[in-house]
PDB file of C-alpha atoms in Angstrom:
ATOM      1  CA  MET A   1      -0.143  -0.020  -0.052  1.00  0.00           C
ATOM      2  CA  VAL A   2       1.620   3.323  -0.950  1.00  0.00           C
ATOM      3  CA  TYR A   3      -0.347   6.509   0.524  1.00  0.00           C
ATOM      4  CA  SER A   4      -0.681   9.513  -1.351  1.00  0.00           C
ATOM      5  CA  GLU A   5      -0.113  13.374  -0.053  1.00  0.00           C
ATOM      6  CA  GLU A   6      -3.927  13.734  -0.726  1.00  0.00           C
ATOM      7  CA  TYR A   7      -4.953  10.799   0.883  1.00  0.00           C
ATOM      8  CA  LEU A   8      -3.191  11.715   4.195  1.00  0.00           C
ATOM      9  CA  LYS A   9      -3.969  15.277   4.048  1.00  0.00           C
ATOM     10  CA  GLU A  10      -7.784  14.452   3.995  1.00  0.00           C
ATOM     11  CA  LYS A  11      -7.523  12.213   6.712  1.00  0.00           C
ATOM     12  CA  LEU A  12      -5.485  14.204   8.786  1.00  0.00           C
ATOM     13  CA  THR A  13      -7.908  17.555   8.067  1.00  0.00           C
ATOM     14  CA  LYS A  14     -10.961  15.089   8.740  1.00  0.00           C
ATOM     15  CA  GLU A  15      -9.864  13.517  12.196  1.00  0.00           C
ATOM     16  CA  LEU A  16      -7.788  16.222  13.605  1.00  0.00           C
ATOM     17  CA  ASP A  17     -10.473  18.780  12.433  1.00  0.00           C
ATOM     18  CA  ALA A  18      -7.872  20.643  10.911  1.00  0.00           C
ATOM     19  CA  ALA A  19      -7.680  24.258   9.860  1.00  0.00           C
ATOM     20  CA  HIS A  20      -4.868  23.701   7.457  1.00  0.00           C
ATOM     21  CA  VAL A  21      -2.798  20.815   6.698  1.00  0.00           C
ATOM     22  CA  GLU A  22       0.286  20.570   4.313  1.00  0.00           C
ATOM     23  CA  VAL A  23       1.346  16.931   3.374  1.00  0.00           C
ATOM     24  CA  VAL A  24       4.945  16.682   1.175  1.00  0.00           C
ATOM     25  CA  ASP A  25       5.888  13.307  -0.132  1.00  0.00           C
ATOM     26  CA  GLU A  26       9.717  13.739   0.108  1.00  0.00           C
ATOM     27  CA  SER A  27      10.276   9.784  -0.933  1.00  0.00           C
ATOM     28  CA  ASP A  28      10.481  10.485  -4.665  1.00  0.00           C
ATOM     29  CA  GLY A  29       7.232   8.223  -4.946  1.00  0.00           C
ATOM     30  CA  CYS A  30       8.133   5.120  -2.837  1.00  0.00           C
ATOM     31  CA  GLY A  31       5.670   6.720  -0.287  1.00  0.00           C
ATOM     32  CA  GLY A  32       8.126   5.908   2.818  1.00  0.00           C
ATOM     33  CA  LYS A  33       9.041   9.251   3.630  1.00  0.00           C
ATOM     34  CA  PHE A  34       6.532  12.238   4.078  1.00  0.00           C
ATOM     35  CA  SER A  35       6.521  15.715   5.996  1.00  0.00           C
ATOM     36  CA  ALA A  36       3.476  17.462   7.270  1.00  0.00           C
ATOM     37  CA  VAL A  37       2.324  20.977   8.586  1.00  0.00           C
ATOM     38  CA  ILE A  38      -0.942  20.318  10.710  1.00  0.00           C
ATOM     39  CA  VAL A  39      -2.672  23.344  12.263  1.00  0.00           C
ATOM     40  CA  SER A  40      -5.862  22.496  14.471  1.00  0.00           C
ATOM     41  CA  ASP A  41      -7.094  23.584  17.712  1.00  0.00           C
ATOM     42  CA  LYS A  42      -7.190  20.072  19.128  1.00  0.00           C
ATOM     43  CA  PHE A  43      -3.491  20.933  19.720  1.00  0.00           C
ATOM     44  CA  ILE A  44      -4.649  23.569  22.230  1.00  0.00           C
ATOM     45  CA  GLY A  45      -3.220  22.986  25.779  1.00  0.00           C
ATOM     46  CA  LYS A  46      -1.256  19.886  24.815  1.00  0.00           C
ATOM     47  CA  PRO A  47       2.746  19.751  24.818  1.00  0.00           C
ATOM     48  CA  LEU A  48       4.838  18.901  21.805  1.00  0.00           C
ATOM     49  CA  LEU A  49       4.934  15.112  22.614  1.00  0.00           C
ATOM     50  CA  ALA A  50       1.166  14.755  23.387  1.00  0.00           C
ATOM     51  CA  ARG A  51       0.468  16.479  19.862  1.00  0.00           C
ATOM     52  CA  HIS A  52       2.763  14.244  17.989  1.00  0.00           C
ATOM     53  CA  ARG A  53       1.190  11.179  19.945  1.00  0.00           C
ATOM     54  CA  LEU A  54      -2.318  12.313  18.865  1.00  0.00           C
ATOM     55  CA  VAL A  55      -1.324  12.513  14.960  1.00  0.00           C
ATOM     56  CA  ASN A  56       0.731   8.938  15.274  1.00  0.00           C
ATOM     57  CA  SER A  57      -2.599   7.753  16.671  1.00  0.00           C
ATOM     58  CA  VAL A  58      -4.612   9.065  13.562  1.00  0.00           C
ATOM     59  CA  LEU A  59      -2.058   7.757  11.250  1.00  0.00           C
ATOM     60  CA  GLN A  60      -1.310   4.311  13.209  1.00  0.00           C
ATOM     61  CA  GLU A  61      -1.768   2.230  10.416  1.00  0.00           C
ATOM     62  CA  GLU A  62      -0.229   4.158   7.784  1.00  0.00           C
ATOM     63  CA  LEU A  63       3.094   4.724   9.985  1.00  0.00           C
ATOM     64  CA  LYS A  64       3.734   0.814   9.708  1.00  0.00           C
ATOM     65  CA  VAL A  65       4.451   1.674   5.907  1.00  0.00           C
ATOM     66  CA  ILE A  66       5.355   5.117   6.096  1.00  0.00           C
ATOM     67  CA  HIS A  67       8.944   5.100   8.270  1.00  0.00           C
ATOM     68  CA  ALA A  68       9.897   8.587   8.007  1.00  0.00           C
ATOM     69  CA  PHE A  69       7.241  11.175   9.131  1.00  0.00           C
ATOM     70  CA  THR A  70       8.391  14.631  10.103  1.00  0.00           C
ATOM     71  CA  GLN A  71       5.808  16.644  11.714  1.00  0.00           C
ATOM     72  CA  LYS A  72       4.925  20.283  12.659  1.00  0.00           C
ATOM     73  CA  THR A  73       1.872  20.598  14.767  1.00  0.00           C
ATOM     74  CA  LEU A  74       0.583  24.220  15.313  1.00  0.00           C
ATOM     75  CA  THR A  75      -2.493  25.548  16.881  1.00  0.00           C
ATOM     76  CA  VAL A  76      -4.425  28.189  14.658  1.00  0.00           C
ATOM     77  CA  ASP A  77      -2.819  30.750  16.852  1.00  0.00           C
ATOM     78  CA  GLN A  78       0.608  30.066  16.795  1.00  0.00           C
ATOM     79  CA  TRP A  79       0.265  29.280  12.956  1.00  0.00           C
ATOM     80  CA  LYS A  80      -1.300  33.069  12.161  1.00  0.00           C
ATOM     81  CA  SER A  81       1.622  34.513  14.538  1.00  0.00           C
ATOM     82  CA  GLN A  82       4.138  32.476  12.517  1.00  0.00           C
ATOM     83  CA  ASN A  83       2.794  33.589   9.131  1.00  0.00           C
ATOM     84  CA  GLN A  84       2.863  37.381  10.328  1.00  0.00           C
TER      85      GLN A  84
ATOM     86  CA  MET B   1       1.673   1.695  32.498  1.00  0.00           C
ATOM     87  CA  ASN B   2       0.129   0.929  28.799  1.00  0.00           C
ATOM     88  CA  SER B   3       2.447  -1.867  28.762  1.00  0.00           C
ATOM     89  CA  VAL B   4       1.846  -3.296  32.186  1.00  0.00           C
ATOM     90  CA  MET B   5      -1.973  -3.400  31.357  1.00  0.00           C
ATOM     91  CA  ARG B   6      -1.426  -5.054  28.158  1.00  0.00           C
ATOM     92  CA  ARG B   7       1.126  -7.406  29.597  1.00  0.00           C
ATOM     93  CA  ALA B   8      -1.597  -8.348  32.405  1.00  0.00           C
ATOM     94  CA  PHE B   9      -4.471  -8.933  30.109  1.00  0.00           C
ATOM     95  CA  PHE B  10      -2.906 -10.416  27.133  1.00  0.00           C
ATOM     96  CA  PRO B  11      -3.034 -14.020  28.418  1.00  0.00           C
ATOM     97  CA  ILE B  12      -6.910 -13.828  28.676  1.00  0.00           C
ATOM     98  CA  TYR B  13      -6.916 -13.196  24.965  1.00  0.00           C
ATOM     99  CA  ASN B  14      -4.468 -15.627  23.755  1.00  0.00           C
ATOM    100  CA  ASN B  15      -4.079 -18.805  25.427  1.00  0.00           C
ATOM    101  CA  THR B  16      -2.183 -20.702  22.639  1.00  0.00           C
ATOM    102  CA  PHE B  17       1.535 -21.799  23.298  1.00  0.00           C
ATOM    103  CA  LYS B  18       2.608 -19.931  20.529  1.00  0.00           C
ATOM    104  CA  SER B  19       1.267 -16.283  21.723  1.00  0.00           C
ATOM    105  CA  SER B  20       2.495 -17.319  25.208  1.00  0.00           C
ATOM    106  CA  TYR B  21       5.838 -17.876  23.763  1.00  0.00           C
ATOM    107  CA  ARG B  22       5.681 -14.519  22.055  1.00  0.00           C
ATOM    108  CA  LEU B  23       4.576 -12.990  25.257  1.00  0.00           C
ATOM    109  CA  PHE B  24       7.701 -14.722  27.087  1.00  0.00           C
ATOM    110  CA  ALA B  25       9.923 -12.944  24.263  1.00  0.00           C
ATOM    111  CA  ASP B  26       8.335  -9.879  24.563  1.00  0.00           C
ATOM    112  CA  LYS B  27       8.834  -9.645  27.833  1.00  0.00           C
ATOM    113  CA  SER B  28      12.439 -10.133  28.081  1.00  0.00           C
ATOM    114  CA  ILE B  29      13.244  -7.602  25.521  1.00  0.00           C
ATOM    115  CA  ASN B  30      10.737  -5.244  27.173  1.00  0.00           C
ATOM    116  CA  ASP B  31      13.269  -6.109  30.363  1.00  0.00           C
ATOM    117  CA  LYS B  32      16.166  -5.248  28.487  1.00  0.00           C
ATOM    118  CA  ILE B  33      14.855  -2.153  26.953  1.00  0.00           C
ATOM    119  CA  ASP B  34      13.698  -1.159  30.535  1.00  0.00           C
ATOM    120  CA  THR B  35      17.092  -2.002  32.041  1.00  0.00           C
ATOM    121  CA  ILE B  36      18.858   0.394  29.422  1.00  0.00           C
ATOM    122  CA  VAL B  37      16.793   3.475  29.700  1.00  0.00           C
ATOM    123  CA  LYS B  38      16.349   3.103  33.689  1.00  0.00           C
ATOM    124  CA  ASN B  39      20.210   2.856  34.209  1.00  0.00           C
ATOM    125  CA  ASN B  40      21.153   5.923  32.062  1.00  0.00           C
ATOM    126  CA  LYS B  41      20.379   9.514  32.405  1.00  0.00           C
ATOM    127  CA  VAL B  42      20.142  10.082  28.824  1.00  0.00           C
ATOM    128  CA  VAL B  43      19.369   7.261  26.014  1.00  0.00           C
ATOM    129  CA  VAL B  44      19.433   7.573  22.357  1.00  0.00           C
ATOM    130  CA  PHE B  45      17.661   4.715  20.583  1.00  0.00           C
ATOM    131  CA  MET B  46      19.149   5.094  16.954  1.00  0.00           C
ATOM    132  CA  LYS B  47      20.162   3.717  13.420  1.00  0.00           C
ATOM    133  CA  GLY B  48      23.994   3.192  13.695  1.00  0.00           C
ATOM    134  CA  VAL B  49      26.272   4.502  16.241  1.00  0.00           C
ATOM    135  CA  PRO B  50      27.228   8.060  17.059  1.00  0.00           C
ATOM    136  CA  ASP B  51      30.374   8.233  15.121  1.00  0.00           C
ATOM    137  CA  ALA B  52      28.661   6.617  12.162  1.00  0.00           C
ATOM    138  CA  PRO B  53      24.629   7.425  12.050  1.00  0.00           C
ATOM    139  CA  ARG B  54      23.198   5.271   9.410  1.00  0.00           C
ATOM    140  CA  CYS B  55      19.787   7.509   9.262  1.00  0.00           C
ATOM    141  CA  GLY B  56      19.443  11.342   8.534  1.00  0.00           C
ATOM    142  CA  PHE B  57      17.108  11.664  11.566  1.00  0.00           C
ATOM    143  CA  SER B  58      19.413   9.824  13.917  1.00  0.00           C
ATOM    144  CA  ASN B  59      22.484  11.811  12.808  1.00  0.00           C
ATOM    145  CA  ALA B  60      20.282  14.997  13.569  1.00  0.00           C
ATOM    146  CA  VAL B  61      19.594  13.800  16.943  1.00  0.00           C
ATOM    147  CA  VAL B  62      23.491  13.114  17.295  1.00  0.00           C
ATOM    148  CA  GLN B  63      24.543  16.436  16.064  1.00  0.00           C
ATOM    149  CA  ILE B  64      21.754  17.881  18.779  1.00  0.00           C
ATOM    150  CA  MET B  65      23.528  16.005  21.513  1.00  0.00           C
ATOM    151  CA  ARG B  66      26.818  16.782  20.449  1.00  0.00           C
ATOM    152  CA  MET B  67      26.186  20.952  20.120  1.00  0.00           C
ATOM    153  CA  HIS B  68      25.026  20.387  23.981  1.00  0.00           C
ATOM    154  CA  ALA B  69      28.006  18.144  25.165  1.00  0.00           C
ATOM    155  CA  VAL B  70      25.356  15.505  26.573  1.00  0.00           C
ATOM    156  CA  PRO B  71      26.798  12.452  27.933  1.00  0.00           C
ATOM    157  CA  TYR B  72      24.668   9.820  26.779  1.00  0.00           C
ATOM    158  CA  GLU B  73      24.177   6.022  25.887  1.00  0.00           C
ATOM    159  CA  SER B  74      23.336   5.090  22.395  1.00  0.00           C
ATOM    160  CA  CYS B  75      21.848   2.068  21.123  1.00  0.00           C
ATOM    161  CA  ASP B  76      21.854   1.076  17.673  1.00  0.00           C
ATOM    162  CA  VAL B  77      18.488  -0.865  16.590  1.00  0.00           C
ATOM    163  CA  LEU B  78      19.995  -2.051  13.351  1.00  0.00           C
ATOM    164  CA  ALA B  79      22.338  -4.192  15.415  1.00  0.00           C
ATOM    165  CA  ASP B  80      19.177  -5.814  17.176  1.00  0.00           C
ATOM    166  CA  GLU B  81      16.186  -6.843  15.550  1.00  0.00           C
ATOM    167  CA  ASN B  82      14.336  -7.384  18.547  1.00  0.00           C
ATOM    168  CA  ILE B  83      15.281  -4.005  20.036  1.00  0.00           C
ATOM    169  CA  ARG B  84      14.178  -2.317  16.720  1.00  0.00           C
ATOM    170  CA  GLN B  85      10.520  -3.704  16.945  1.00  0.00           C
ATOM    171  CA  GLY B  86      10.536  -3.722  20.724  1.00  0.00           C
ATOM    172  CA  ILE B  87      11.424  -0.153  21.582  1.00  0.00           C
ATOM    173  CA  LYS B  88       8.287   0.940  19.169  1.00  0.00           C
ATOM    174  CA  GLU B  89       6.063  -0.867  21.661  1.00  0.00           C
ATOM    175  CA  TYR B  90       7.939  -0.064  24.612  1.00  0.00           C
ATOM    176  CA  SER B  91       7.375   3.673  24.199  1.00  0.00           C
ATOM    177  CA  ASN B  92       4.486   3.540  21.894  1.00  0.00           C
ATOM    178  CA  TRP B  93       6.145   5.463  19.331  1.00  0.00           C
ATOM    179  CA  PRO B  94       6.561   4.401  15.719  1.00  0.00           C
ATOM    180  CA  THR B  95       9.813   5.520  14.498  1.00  0.00           C
ATOM    181  CA  ILE B  96      13.425   5.687  15.204  1.00  0.00           C
ATOM    182  CA  PRO B  97      15.282   7.558  16.600  1.00  0.00           C
ATOM    183  CA  GLN B  98      13.966   7.882  20.107  1.00  0.00           C
ATOM    184  CA  VAL B  99      15.390   9.929  22.991  1.00  0.00           C
ATOM    185  CA  PHE B 100      14.685   9.153  26.712  1.00  0.00           C
ATOM    186  CA  ILE B 101      15.836  11.479  29.781  1.00  0.00           C
ATOM    187  CA  ASN B 102      15.786  10.111  33.436  1.00  0.00           C
ATOM    188  CA  GLY B 103      13.753   7.094  32.015  1.00  0.00           C
ATOM    189  CA  GLU B 104      11.102   9.005  30.310  1.00  0.00           C
ATOM    190  CA  PHE B 105      10.484   8.722  26.678  1.00  0.00           C
ATOM    191  CA  VAL B 106      11.054  12.482  25.258  1.00  0.00           C
ATOM    192  CA  GLY B 107      10.356  12.239  21.570  1.00  0.00           C
ATOM    193  CA  GLY B 108      12.143  11.699  18.295  1.00  0.00           C
ATOM    194  CA  CYS B 109      14.182  13.775  15.853  1.00  0.00           C
ATOM    195  CA  ASP B 110      11.349  16.490  15.630  1.00  0.00           C
ATOM    196  CA  ILE B 111      10.648  16.900  18.961  1.00  0.00           C
ATOM    197  CA  MET B 112      14.083  17.117  19.778  1.00  0.00           C
ATOM    198  CA  LEU B 113      14.845  19.788  17.009  1.00  0.00           C
ATOM    199  CA  GLN B 114      12.208  22.028  18.430  1.00  0.00           C
ATOM    200  CA  MET B 115      13.326  21.561  21.883  1.00  0.00           C
ATOM    201  CA  HIS B 116      16.544  22.578  21.008  1.00  0.00           C
ATOM    202  CA  GLN B 117      15.346  25.677  19.139  1.00  0.00           C
ATOM    203  CA  SER B 118      12.925  26.467  21.887  1.00  0.00           C
ATOM    204  CA  GLY B 119      15.516  26.361  24.492  1.00  0.00           C
ATOM    205  CA  GLU B 120      13.485  23.824  26.182  1.00  0.00           C
ATOM    206  CA  LEU B 121      16.022  21.118  25.850  1.00  0.00           C
ATOM    207  CA  VAL B 122      18.634  23.139  28.141  1.00  0.00           C
ATOM    208  CA  GLU B 123      15.872  23.215  30.648  1.00  0.00           C
ATOM    209  CA  GLU B 124      15.190  19.584  30.610  1.00  0.00           C
ATOM    210  CA  LEU B 125      18.626  18.808  30.938  1.00  0.00           C
ATOM    211  CA  LYS B 126      19.087  20.866  33.490  1.00  0.00           C
ATOM    212  CA  LYS B 127      16.644  19.323  35.621  1.00  0.00           C
ATOM    213  CA  VAL B 128      18.523  15.973  35.340  1.00  0.00           C
ATOM    214  CA  GLY B 129      21.785  17.815  36.396  1.00  0.00           C
ATOM    215  CA  ILE B 130      23.581  18.225  32.970  1.00  0.00           C
ATOM    216  CA  LYS B 131      24.398  21.643  31.860  1.00  0.00           C
ATOM    217  CA  SER B 132      24.436  21.940  28.386  1.00  0.00           C
ATOM    218  CA  ALA B 133      27.440  23.407  26.492  1.00  0.00           C
ATOM    219  CA  LEU B 134      25.197  26.109  24.827  1.00  0.00           C
ATOM    220  CA  LEU B 135      24.711  27.391  28.336  1.00  0.00           C
ATOM    221  CA  THR B 136      28.103  27.281  29.256  1.00  0.00           C
ATOM    222  CA  ALA B 137      29.329  29.247  26.186  1.00  0.00           C
ATOM    223  CA  GLU B 138      26.633  31.771  26.729  1.00  0.00           C
ATOM    224  CA  GLU B 139      27.689  32.335  30.164  1.00  0.00           C
ATOM    225  CA  ALA B 140      31.166  32.693  28.792  1.00  0.00           C
ATOM    226  CA  LYS B 141      30.164  35.362  26.319  1.00  0.00           C
ATOM    227  CA  LYS B 142      28.136  37.345  29.083  1.00  0.00           C
ATOM    228  CA  GLU B 143      31.137  37.159  31.346  1.00  0.00           C
ATOM    229  CA  ASN B 144      33.100  38.466  28.787  1.00  0.00           C
ATOM    230  CA  SER B 145      31.200  41.559  27.756  1.00  0.00           C
ATOM    231  CA  LYS B 146      30.945  42.769  31.179  1.00  0.00           C
TER     232      LYS B 146
END
């Protein structure tokens, strides 16, 4: 099973009620390496580890195949201030 | 906590010889990992060794540790397939590298990088009595500019 950027983006957006998701396939097509920016207010009040664990739990099945997954997890406020 | 629960309830659902044998294997690996984690202030489970990391993410963690001059124990998961799989269950974390400070799972490469950038890593190290080299350098700089 090879996962696509679109599939992961859709799943993360839906499951995390995300305001913004960017997913980039960095594997040159083999589907083993992705990076993602996820903006969701579900991260409010959660330390970094808890945020990453939340994302990992959403992608539990997918991460058995994807062996490298870089993530940035931001709340909507953090994302806005970063883009200013 | 999670793994203790799982271990306690697992036999109820799986009574075949095969799975109890597997359980035994799991337990010994789990204990082995637990011993490494509990006996060292800082442990990095990585691919390769600090002098020759065999993965970019493991290398990034090694470089961060080097910058802060952290003394740490490293464990090459490529040298032991049981540890490679076992560590993922032990910490409930799907990827390598994995960093433990004071017996607690701290995170993988992304988290270490962000903790390094935010200064949080210096604080976490301070809590376990390790003074980051970056902190020492900063203090020396201040001293010189006085």
